[in-house]
Every structure is written in C-alpha cells, then in structure tokens.
Short mmCIF file of C-alpha atoms and ligand atoms in Angstrom, two decimals:
data_model
loop_
_atom_site.label_atom_id
_atom_site.label_comp_id
_atom_site.label_asym_id
_atom_site.label_seq_id
_atom_site.Cartn_x
_atom_site.Cartn_y
_atom_site.Cartn_z
CA MET B 1318 115.62 -44.05 248.07
CA ASN B 1319 115.11 -46.93 245.17
CA ARG B 1320 115.55 -50.18 246.98
CA GLY B 1321 115.13 -52.26 244.35
CA LYS B 1322 111.08 -52.02 243.86
CA SER B 1323 109.55 -54.79 241.51
CA TYR B 1324 107.16 -52.90 239.31
CA ASP B 1325 105.69 -56.11 237.60
CA ASP B 1326 106.59 -59.92 236.98
CA LYS B 1327 107.96 -59.03 233.46
CA VAL B 1328 108.64 -55.09 233.34
CA PHE B 1329 111.72 -53.72 234.83
CA CYS B 1330 112.49 -51.16 232.18
CA ILE B 1331 110.82 -49.60 229.22
CA ALA B 1332 112.76 -52.08 226.97
CA ASP B 1333 111.01 -54.86 228.53
CA LEU B 1334 107.88 -53.36 228.28
CA GLU B 1335 108.23 -52.30 224.30
CA ALA B 1336 108.95 -56.31 223.89
CA ASN B 1337 105.87 -57.31 226.01
CA ALA B 1338 103.63 -54.33 224.45
CA LEU B 1339 104.03 -54.89 221.07
CA GLY B 1340 103.10 -58.48 220.73
CA ARG B 1341 99.91 -57.66 222.15
CA LEU B 1342 98.69 -55.59 218.99
CA PRO B 1343 98.22 -56.53 215.51
CA ARG B 1344 101.00 -56.05 213.23
CA ALA B 1345 100.00 -53.15 211.11
CA THR B 1346 99.11 -51.18 214.23
CA ALA B 1347 102.24 -51.93 216.10
CA ASP B 1348 104.07 -50.63 212.99
CA TYR B 1349 102.23 -47.66 212.85
CA ILE B 1350 102.80 -46.99 216.20
CA ASN B 1351 106.92 -47.81 216.45
CA GLY B 1352 107.53 -46.49 212.30
CA GLY B 1353 108.71 -43.65 211.47
CA SER B 1354 109.31 -42.03 207.93
CA MET B 1355 111.27 -43.63 205.37
CA LEU B 1356 114.50 -44.95 206.52
CA HIS B 1357 114.13 -44.25 210.20
CA GLU B 1358 117.28 -42.34 210.40
CA THR B 1359 115.43 -39.67 212.86
CA LEU B 1360 114.18 -42.35 214.38
CA ARG B 1361 117.54 -43.99 215.27
CA ALA B 1362 119.17 -40.72 215.99
CA ASN B 1363 116.84 -39.54 218.61
CA ASN B 1364 117.80 -42.75 220.54
CA GLU B 1365 121.28 -42.73 219.84
CA ALA B 1366 121.93 -38.70 220.73
CA TYR B 1367 121.45 -39.86 224.34
CA ASP B 1368 124.23 -42.31 224.09
CA ARG B 1369 126.63 -39.80 222.87
CA TYR B 1370 126.44 -38.19 226.38
CA VAL B 1371 128.04 -39.68 229.42
CA PHE B 1372 127.78 -38.57 233.28
CA VAL B 1373 130.19 -36.75 235.23
CA PRO B 1374 128.69 -37.26 238.80
CA ARG B 1375 129.54 -35.30 241.83
CA TYR B 1376 129.77 -36.92 245.12
CA PHE B 1377 129.93 -35.14 248.69
CA LYS B 1378 126.46 -34.01 248.24
CA ASP B 1379 123.50 -34.60 250.78
CA VAL B 1380 121.23 -37.19 248.46
CA ARG B 1381 118.89 -38.63 251.77
CA LYS B 1382 116.06 -36.82 250.38
CA VAL B 1383 115.97 -36.26 246.15
CA ASP B 1384 112.76 -33.92 245.28
CA THR B 1385 112.09 -34.40 241.40
CA THR B 1386 109.21 -31.97 241.38
CA THR B 1387 109.09 -29.15 238.77
CA VAL B 1388 106.45 -26.97 237.63
CA CYS B 1389 105.01 -27.05 234.31
CA LEU B 1390 101.71 -24.89 232.68
CA GLY B 1391 101.66 -23.61 236.01
CA LYS B 1392 101.43 -26.87 237.74
CA LYS B 1393 103.65 -28.60 240.01
CA VAL B 1394 104.19 -31.84 238.69
CA ALA B 1395 105.83 -34.87 240.40
CA PHE B 1396 108.73 -35.16 237.55
CA PRO B 1397 109.85 -33.01 234.66
CA VAL B 1398 108.00 -35.30 232.52
CA GLY B 1399 104.44 -34.98 230.86
CA ILE B 1400 102.45 -36.91 227.86
CA SER B 1401 102.98 -35.84 224.38
CA PRO B 1402 100.02 -35.79 222.32
CA SER B 1403 99.84 -39.32 220.00
CA ALA B 1404 96.72 -39.92 217.87
CA MET B 1405 94.03 -42.63 218.54
CA HIS B 1406 94.78 -44.31 221.73
CA SER B 1407 91.66 -46.59 221.24
CA LEU B 1408 94.39 -48.47 219.16
CA CYS B 1409 96.38 -49.52 221.89
CA HIS B 1410 93.71 -49.86 224.54
CA GLN B 1411 89.58 -49.84 224.49
CA ASP B 1412 89.91 -47.22 227.71
CA ALA B 1413 92.02 -44.76 225.23
CA GLU B 1414 92.55 -41.58 226.35
CA VAL B 1415 90.61 -42.02 229.46
CA ALA B 1416 93.00 -44.89 230.92
CA THR B 1417 96.17 -42.60 229.84
CA ALA B 1418 94.84 -39.42 231.48
CA ARG B 1419 94.03 -41.73 234.64
CA ALA B 1420 97.52 -42.77 234.87
CA ALA B 1421 98.75 -39.25 234.50
CA ALA B 1422 96.67 -38.06 237.08
CA GLU B 1423 97.72 -40.48 239.39
CA ARG B 1424 101.23 -39.95 238.90
CA GLY B 1425 100.86 -36.08 239.19
CA ILE B 1426 102.00 -35.05 235.41
CA ASN B 1427 100.75 -33.36 232.71
CA MET B 1428 98.84 -34.63 229.36
CA ILE B 1429 98.45 -32.92 225.78
CA LEU B 1430 95.87 -34.22 223.91
CA SER B 1431 96.07 -35.01 220.12
CA THR B 1432 93.46 -33.43 217.71
CA TYR B 1433 93.13 -37.09 216.68
CA THR B 1434 92.04 -37.83 220.11
CA ASN B 1435 89.42 -40.61 220.14
CA THR B 1436 87.94 -39.09 223.48
CA PRO B 1437 86.23 -35.97 223.46
CA VAL B 1438 88.56 -33.08 225.19
CA ASP B 1439 86.13 -32.41 228.20
CA VAL B 1440 85.86 -36.21 229.33
CA VAL B 1441 89.81 -36.41 229.42
CA ALA B 1442 89.71 -33.09 231.09
CA GLY B 1443 87.75 -34.80 233.75
CA GLU B 1444 90.03 -37.47 234.40
CA LEU B 1445 93.26 -35.70 234.85
CA GLY B 1446 92.30 -35.29 238.41
CA GLY B 1447 93.75 -31.23 238.11
CA MET B 1448 96.69 -32.04 236.18
CA ALA B 1449 97.38 -29.36 233.48
CA LEU B 1450 95.89 -30.34 230.13
CA GLY B 1451 97.20 -29.19 226.61
CA GLN B 1452 95.75 -29.56 223.27
CA GLN B 1453 97.52 -30.23 220.31
CA LEU B 1454 96.25 -28.49 216.83
CA SER B 1455 97.45 -30.11 213.68
CA LYS B 1456 95.69 -27.03 211.77
CA VAL B 1457 93.46 -27.60 209.02
CA LEU B 1458 92.07 -25.93 205.91
CA ASP B 1459 88.86 -25.63 207.42
CA GLU B 1460 89.17 -22.54 210.21
CA GLY B 1461 85.75 -23.59 211.43
CA ILE B 1462 87.22 -27.06 212.33
CA ASN B 1463 90.23 -25.03 214.24
CA GLN B 1464 88.27 -22.90 215.94
CA SER B 1465 86.17 -25.48 217.36
CA ILE B 1466 88.96 -27.62 218.66
CA ILE B 1467 90.60 -24.45 220.43
CA ASP B 1468 87.00 -23.39 221.82
CA ASN B 1469 86.30 -26.81 223.14
CA ALA B 1470 89.77 -27.52 224.73
CA GLU B 1471 89.24 -23.79 226.27
CA ALA B 1472 86.03 -24.62 227.46
CA ALA B 1473 87.07 -27.94 229.14
CA GLY B 1474 89.87 -26.00 231.13
CA ALA B 1475 93.07 -26.60 228.97
CA SER B 1476 95.82 -24.35 229.79
CA ALA B 1477 97.96 -24.18 226.55
CA LEU B 1478 97.37 -25.00 222.72
CA PHE B 1479 100.53 -26.85 221.19
CA VAL B 1480 100.60 -25.80 217.81
CA THR B 1481 102.45 -28.69 215.62
CA VAL B 1482 104.64 -27.02 213.32
CA ASP B 1483 106.59 -30.14 211.36
CA CYS B 1484 103.51 -31.71 209.80
CA PRO B 1485 102.57 -29.20 206.51
CA TRP B 1486 102.25 -32.95 205.14
CA LEU B 1487 102.06 -36.06 206.20
CA GLY B 1488 105.78 -38.34 206.09
CA ARG B 1489 106.32 -40.90 203.96
CA ARG B 1490 105.42 -44.34 206.55
CA LEU B 1491 106.59 -46.74 204.50
CA GLY B 1492 105.17 -49.16 206.91
CA ASP B 1493 101.94 -47.99 206.62
CA TYR B 1494 101.99 -48.11 203.00
CA ARG B 1495 102.96 -51.70 202.84
CA ASN B 1496 100.38 -52.41 205.48
CA SER B 1497 97.75 -50.34 203.72
CA PHE B 1498 97.08 -48.95 207.70
CA ALA B 1499 93.97 -47.01 207.74
CA PRO B 1500 92.08 -46.44 211.31
CA PRO B 1501 88.56 -48.80 211.75
CA THR B 1502 85.79 -47.19 210.37
CA ASP B 1503 84.03 -47.18 213.15
CA MET B 1504 86.73 -45.42 215.18
CA PRO B 1505 85.73 -41.76 216.50
CA PHE B 1506 87.38 -38.71 216.06
CA PRO B 1507 85.09 -36.64 218.17
CA SER B 1508 87.65 -33.03 217.17
CA PHE B 1509 85.97 -33.27 213.99
CA PRO B 1510 82.45 -33.30 212.41
CA THR B 1511 81.13 -36.70 211.85
CA ASP B 1512 80.10 -36.33 208.40
CA VAL B 1513 84.35 -35.92 207.51
CA ASP B 1514 85.93 -39.09 206.76
CA ILE B 1515 89.22 -39.30 208.14
CA HIS B 1516 89.69 -42.78 208.10
CA ASN B 1517 91.04 -43.21 204.63
CA LEU B 1518 93.79 -41.06 205.05
CA SER B 1519 94.63 -40.77 200.96
CA THR B 1520 90.98 -39.46 200.42
CA ALA B 1521 90.98 -37.46 203.09
CA ASP B 1522 88.57 -34.56 203.03
CA GLN B 1523 89.85 -30.95 202.03
CA ARG B 1524 88.24 -29.25 205.26
CA ILE B 1525 90.70 -31.20 207.30
CA ALA B 1526 93.66 -31.25 204.77
CA TYR B 1527 96.76 -29.80 206.92
CA ASP B 1528 97.71 -25.88 206.65
CA ALA B 1529 100.96 -25.81 204.55
CA ASP B 1530 101.03 -22.32 204.73
CA LEU B 1531 101.17 -21.84 208.28
CA SER B 1532 102.87 -18.34 208.73
CA TRP B 1533 103.81 -16.09 211.93
CA GLU B 1534 101.07 -14.20 211.23
CA LYS B 1535 98.81 -17.10 211.85
CA VAL B 1536 100.61 -17.77 214.72
CA ARG B 1537 100.27 -14.12 216.07
CA ALA B 1538 96.11 -14.44 214.84
CA LEU B 1539 96.24 -17.46 217.00
CA LYS B 1540 96.99 -15.44 220.29
CA GLY B 1541 93.86 -13.64 219.83
CA ARG B 1542 91.50 -16.74 219.20
CA THR B 1543 91.91 -18.10 222.81
CA LYS B 1544 93.00 -17.28 226.24
CA MET B 1545 95.24 -20.74 226.30
CA GLN B 1546 99.10 -20.15 226.20
CA ILE B 1547 100.60 -20.88 222.51
CA TRP B 1548 103.07 -23.10 222.12
CA LEU B 1549 105.13 -24.42 219.03
CA LYS B 1550 105.45 -28.68 218.86
CA GLY B 1551 108.46 -29.11 216.38
CA ILE B 1552 111.04 -26.76 216.38
CA LEU B 1553 114.15 -27.79 215.33
CA SER B 1554 115.89 -24.04 214.07
CA PRO B 1555 117.22 -21.80 216.70
CA ILE B 1556 115.94 -19.13 213.72
CA ASP B 1557 112.48 -20.42 214.04
CA ALA B 1558 112.89 -20.33 217.90
CA ALA B 1559 113.86 -16.95 218.11
CA MET B 1560 111.38 -15.94 215.77
CA ALA B 1561 108.66 -17.84 217.76
CA VAL B 1562 109.47 -15.50 220.94
CA GLU B 1563 109.13 -13.02 219.18
CA ALA B 1564 105.82 -13.68 217.47
CA GLY B 1565 104.79 -13.83 221.40
CA VAL B 1566 104.57 -17.38 221.87
CA ASP B 1567 104.75 -18.77 225.50
CA GLY B 1568 107.12 -22.06 225.25
CA ILE B 1569 108.71 -24.01 222.75
CA LEU B 1570 108.65 -27.96 222.48
CA VAL B 1571 111.84 -29.47 220.45
CA SER B 1572 110.56 -32.32 218.51
CA ASN B 1573 110.62 -34.09 215.03
CA HIS B 1574 107.21 -35.72 215.73
CA GLY B 1575 109.22 -38.79 216.86
CA GLY B 1576 111.09 -39.19 213.34
CA ARG B 1577 107.84 -39.60 211.65
CA GLN B 1578 107.69 -36.50 209.26
CA LEU B 1579 111.29 -35.42 207.96
CA ASP B 1580 113.64 -38.76 207.58
CA GLY B 1581 117.23 -37.28 207.90
CA ALA B 1582 116.18 -34.26 210.23
CA ILE B 1583 118.27 -33.62 213.29
CA SER B 1584 118.03 -35.88 216.27
CA THR B 1585 116.20 -33.43 219.33
CA LEU B 1586 118.52 -33.85 221.71
CA GLU B 1587 121.30 -32.52 219.10
CA ALA B 1588 118.71 -29.68 218.04
CA LEU B 1589 118.28 -28.99 221.74
CA PRO B 1590 121.33 -26.49 222.93
CA ALA B 1591 121.35 -24.21 219.84
CA ILE B 1592 117.88 -23.67 220.76
CA VAL B 1593 118.04 -22.81 224.23
CA GLU B 1594 120.62 -20.55 223.56
CA ALA B 1595 118.65 -18.81 220.95
CA VAL B 1596 115.67 -18.69 223.30
CA ALA B 1597 117.77 -17.14 226.41
CA GLY B 1598 115.60 -18.00 228.93
CA ARG B 1599 112.80 -15.82 227.57
CA VAL B 1600 110.42 -18.63 227.28
CA PRO B 1601 110.59 -22.46 228.38
CA VAL B 1602 111.71 -24.71 226.09
CA HIS B 1603 110.71 -28.51 226.23
CA ILE B 1604 111.98 -31.45 224.12
CA ASP B 1605 110.21 -34.78 223.31
CA GLY B 1606 111.94 -37.86 221.16
CA GLY B 1607 113.40 -40.63 222.39
CA ILE B 1608 113.24 -40.40 225.67
CA ARG B 1609 113.17 -44.22 227.21
CA ARG B 1610 115.28 -44.04 230.54
CA GLY B 1611 115.44 -41.85 233.51
CA SER B 1612 118.79 -40.75 232.45
CA ASP B 1613 117.51 -39.66 229.32
CA ILE B 1614 115.18 -37.35 231.16
CA PHE B 1615 118.39 -36.29 233.20
CA LYS B 1616 120.76 -35.67 229.93
CA ALA B 1617 117.81 -33.26 228.47
CA LEU B 1618 117.51 -31.07 231.39
CA ALA B 1619 121.27 -30.86 231.76
CA LEU B 1620 121.49 -29.44 228.34
CA GLY B 1621 118.60 -26.90 229.17
CA ALA B 1622 115.41 -28.37 228.58
CA GLN B 1623 113.08 -27.38 231.61
CA HIS B 1624 110.84 -30.63 230.83
CA VAL B 1625 110.47 -33.48 228.49
CA TRP B 1626 107.33 -35.48 226.92
CA LEU B 1627 106.98 -38.95 226.04
CA GLY B 1628 105.46 -40.27 223.15
CA ARG B 1629 105.41 -43.94 222.14
CA THR B 1630 106.54 -45.43 225.70
CA VAL B 1631 102.67 -44.31 226.84
CA LEU B 1632 101.37 -45.91 224.04
CA TRP B 1633 103.57 -49.39 224.76
CA GLY B 1634 101.97 -48.82 228.49
CA LEU B 1635 98.57 -48.48 227.12
CA ALA B 1636 98.68 -51.67 224.90
CA TYR B 1637 100.35 -53.56 227.68
CA LYS B 1638 97.59 -53.04 230.42
CA GLY B 1639 95.68 -49.60 229.91
CA GLN B 1640 95.80 -47.53 232.51
CA ALA B 1641 97.84 -49.63 234.79
CA GLY B 1642 100.40 -50.24 231.79
CA VAL B 1643 100.65 -46.19 231.88
CA LYS B 1644 100.81 -45.88 235.50
CA LEU B 1645 104.02 -48.81 235.19
CA VAL B 1646 105.63 -46.33 232.44
CA LEU B 1647 105.66 -43.45 234.42
CA ASP B 1648 106.76 -45.05 237.78
CA THR B 1649 109.52 -46.71 236.06
CA LEU B 1650 110.67 -43.58 234.88
CA TYR B 1651 110.11 -41.92 238.08
CA ASP B 1652 112.16 -44.19 240.13
CA GLU B 1653 115.01 -44.34 237.46
CA PHE B 1654 115.23 -40.41 237.17
CA GLN B 1655 114.89 -40.24 241.01
CA LEU B 1656 118.11 -42.68 241.37
CA VAL B 1657 119.77 -40.91 238.61
CA MET B 1658 119.76 -37.79 240.08
CA ALA B 1659 120.83 -39.07 243.44
CA LEU B 1660 123.93 -40.66 241.73
CA ASN B 1661 124.89 -37.62 240.34
CA GLY B 1662 124.75 -35.44 243.49
CA CYS B 1663 121.27 -33.79 242.50
CA ALA B 1664 119.00 -33.39 245.58
CA THR B 1665 116.73 -30.78 243.36
CA VAL B 1666 116.09 -30.61 239.40
CA ALA B 1667 117.91 -26.99 239.55
CA GLU B 1668 120.98 -28.54 240.32
CA ILE B 1669 120.88 -30.46 237.13
CA GLY B 1670 123.25 -28.98 234.68
CA PRO B 1671 125.69 -29.51 231.62
CA HIS B 1672 128.63 -29.64 234.45
CA LEU B 1673 127.67 -33.56 234.96
CA LEU B 1674 127.74 -34.39 231.00
CA ALA B 1675 130.64 -35.29 229.00
CA ARG B 1676 130.33 -35.62 225.08
CA ARG B 1677 131.71 -38.69 223.42
CA HIS B 1678 132.89 -37.74 220.41
CA LEU B 1679 133.22 -39.93 216.82
CA ASP B 1680 136.69 -40.39 217.25
CA GLY B 1681 136.16 -41.74 220.56
CA SER B 1682 137.28 -38.51 222.84
CA VAL B 1683 134.85 -37.85 225.77
CA VAL B 1684 135.14 -34.16 226.52
CA PRO B 1685 133.40 -32.70 229.63
CA LEU B 1686 131.07 -29.79 228.45
CA LEU B 1687 131.99 -27.13 230.71
CA LEU B 1688 135.83 -27.80 230.04
CA SER B 1689 135.05 -27.60 226.22
CA ARG B 1690 132.73 -24.63 226.41
CA GLU B 1691 135.82 -22.79 228.49
CA ALA B 1692 138.22 -24.04 225.94
CA ARG B 1693 136.32 -21.86 223.25
CA LEU B 1694 136.37 -18.78 224.95
C1 FMN L 3097 101.36 -43.21 216.92
C2 FMN L 3097 101.76 -41.91 217.18
C3 FMN L 3097 100.73 -40.64 216.88
C4 FMN L 3097 101.10 -39.62 217.13
N1 FMN L 3097 100.41 -38.50 217.00
C5 FMN L 3097 100.89 -36.91 217.24
C6 FMN L 3097 99.68 -36.20 216.87
O1 FMN L 3097 98.54 -36.43 217.15
N2 FMN L 3097 100.12 -34.74 217.41
C7 FMN L 3097 101.25 -34.87 217.18
O2 FMN L 3097 101.70 -33.24 216.99
N3 FMN L 3097 102.57 -35.59 217.50
C8 FMN L 3097 102.15 -36.98 217.35
N4 FMN L 3097 102.93 -37.81 217.25
C9 FMN L 3097 104.17 -37.32 217.85
C10 FMN L 3097 104.57 -37.08 219.21
O3 FMN L 3097 103.63 -36.28 219.74
C11 FMN L 3097 105.77 -36.88 219.67
O4 FMN L 3097 106.40 -36.00 219.21
C12 FMN L 3097 106.74 -38.18 219.67
O5 FMN L 3097 106.04 -39.47 219.28
C13 FMN L 3097 108.13 -38.01 220.41
O6 FMN L 3097 109.14 -39.09 220.47
P1 FMN L 3097 108.98 -40.78 221.28
O7 FMN L 3097 107.54 -41.33 220.36
O8 FMN L 3097 110.16 -41.43 220.64
O9 FMN L 3097 108.87 -40.40 222.88
C14 FMN L 3097 102.80 -39.15 217.23
C15 FMN L 3097 103.62 -40.24 217.65
C16 FMN L 3097 103.20 -41.31 217.20
C17 FMN L 3097 104.04 -42.64 217.70
C1 7N5 L 3098 96.24 -38.91 210.78
C2 7N5 L 3098 96.79 -38.71 212.02
C3 7N5 L 3098 98.21 -38.40 212.24
C4 7N5 L 3098 98.55 -38.58 213.52
C5 7N5 L 3098 100.55 -38.17 213.43
O1 7N5 L 3098 100.26 -37.09 213.62
C6 7N5 L 3098 101.05 -39.38 213.72
O2 7N5 L 3098 100.75 -40.37 213.32
O3 7N5 L 3098 102.33 -39.02 213.84
#
C-alpha cells in the first residue's frame, strides 16, 4: 500500500526527473536523447495517445494486497516493465550500462542491451542478478559482426535477440544535425571491431551500415543462428505482426523507436489493439514509447500488451544519479502502477482488461471500450 513515500527531495514523478536530469547534460547530448525525427509528431503522439484513454474503475474488490508481479522472458519480474535498448549509456553517466543493469537487478526487472552499448554484454549480464537479458540487434551489412553480437550475447546467457526492424535507414534527427552531434572519439563500442569508426555517423564504415533489405527469409534464418528467442522490435502494422508469427518469431515488441525514425508514424498505443487482434495470443505482444506514468503501464496492459519497456525515462534516471537515479525511476513507476491497480480494483495483473478503460474521442465523447465493442457486434 502506498502511504505517501518520499523518493527524493526533488523527484516525485517522472516529469520532475526529466526536468532535473536534462540540465545536467551538455545540450547536444540532451537533444540527442530527447529528440525524435523531423517535427516530433510521432514523439508527441506516443505520449498523447495515453491521454485519450480514461479509467472506468471497479470497486468492491479486495485490494488490501496488490500483486504486480508477472513473467517476462521466462523470469518472474516485479512488475510488467523492462528496460528498452538505448545506445551509449556512458553519455549519461560514467557507470553506463553497469549502473542500469544494477538498478534493474535491484528492482527485479529485465533489460535489453543495445547494439551500441558502451559495456560488453558479458559484463552487463554479470550485473543483472539473474534477471533476463535481451540483446538488441541492429542488423548490419557485415554478417561476421552480426554473428559475433549474437554469439557473445548467447555466451553471456542472454535469452532473447530483439531484432530492430524500424531502422533500415536512420531517421532525420534535426537536433543532431543542428548540433553536429557525434559520440566522443574515445567512446568504446564493444559490439564492433576496434578498427570500425562509428564516431562520425555520416562517414560510417560500410561494414556497419544498416541492412536495408531485412526479409522474412533472413528472420527465419536467424532462428538457425542462435538458441536465443527471436523477437522483432519496431512492428507497427498488424500485417507484419501476422507475418512475424508465421515466420516463427517468439514475440513482438510494438515500437516506433521512440519517434526517432519515421515521423508521422502511428503512435504505439494506437497501433497496439490491431496487432493484438492479429497475433491472437499466439506469441506475446509487448510495447514501448511514451511510458511516463504508472497509469500508462496499466493502459497498455488493458489494451492487450503483456509488458512495457522504457526508453528515455531510464536515461533521465541515469543522468540524474546513475544507478540510484535509474532505481528512482523504477521505484516511482512501480509505486504508481501498484496504486493505479488498487484504484481500478485489480489485485493481480491478470485482472487488468479493456473493461476498465473508456476512449475519449475527438468530438469530446467518452466511450467505454466494452460498450463500443458490443455496439459493433
Ligand atoms: C537515446 C536513445 C537511443 C536509442 N537507441 C536504440 C538502439 O540502439 N536500438 C534500438 O532498437 N532502439 C533504440 N532506441 C529506442 C528505444 O529502444 C525505445 O524504442 C524508445 O526509446 C521508447 O520510447 P520512450 O523513449 O518514449 O520510452 C533509443 C532511444 C533513445 C531515446
Ligand atoms: C548510431 C546509434 C543509433 C542508436 C539509435 O538507434 C538511436 O539513437 O535511436
């Protein structure tokens, strides 16, 4: 039960944290992290989509105890939240991915490591305290590099490969152009051979250029290249979702890369229901993008996601106070989520469903989801 816990003298919610964290970073770094592509339409839409759903809570339920636990990648997790892959954690804190992994372990949740990690996968795995590790793969032209990322992750005990599908070309991030943003030249990228220059992205070595011809055959072939589960990260279309299931993937992460790739793409929460319907329970469907409050986690689950993942919020925590800052993010969201469950009459995650939501339409009407569904039948 939440009794008004004080987290920190300055941070009581994620919005407080964002304001505090960004001021600690050089401007170009803060813009790289917070920015999206082009005019930030999708970046904004990811957040705003959550505000279009409102709660229709149930009462007369026993919520003296609220169990937030669930299972993700075969591990029992403290709540249905994990850490999405993001590049270069050392931009935010010297302890980089080690700090992030330790906070995930403390809070009892899983983590996905970026291809552009600054910390080797085996080191991160060693800090996760037995929680599940996912390895994100930005598939590049050099198959030897792809295979070494896969092999190192598998050897480190990672349980799933998250293949990012929304980045055949890098999005136009205007803030990065204006700031001439580039990672520091001494920054380590242990996924890549040391003679690959990735610091100046515009002249990047062809070996690490994105594979812009990812096909279903290549997805199927990946299954033969590793014992890890294969997940696709960045699915937005129910057609691709259905084809992914047919290709034998183990799960789908609905994502638009936090609004950093195709500006104008559908928000992830708006994309979710059709994907859940297309997948029809055959594999798990997870989501990221715009999760800033415990209520957002609840809404994503009510619309059919089994689990959500966090991008920028973790980086804000890292910039704010390293491991303790990431822990603060996770504790804040944990307590908010538990309270939202209690106030909606849910004692377990399994009780969360669409009957607890209504959708606010552009004409101002608010329509409970179940009634609107029944009306269509
Ligand atoms: C600074 C930054 C770096 C990212 N790097 C990667 C990456 O290396 N690979 C990837 O698949 N997604 C990457 N993402 C996207 C995240 O995995 C995630 O999809 C997105 O941040 C979720 O949205 P949110 O930030 O609103 O939570 C990155 C996002 C940010 C903000
Ligand atoms: C070259 C690193 C790109 C990482 C990424 O995916 C992002 O910034 O969104």
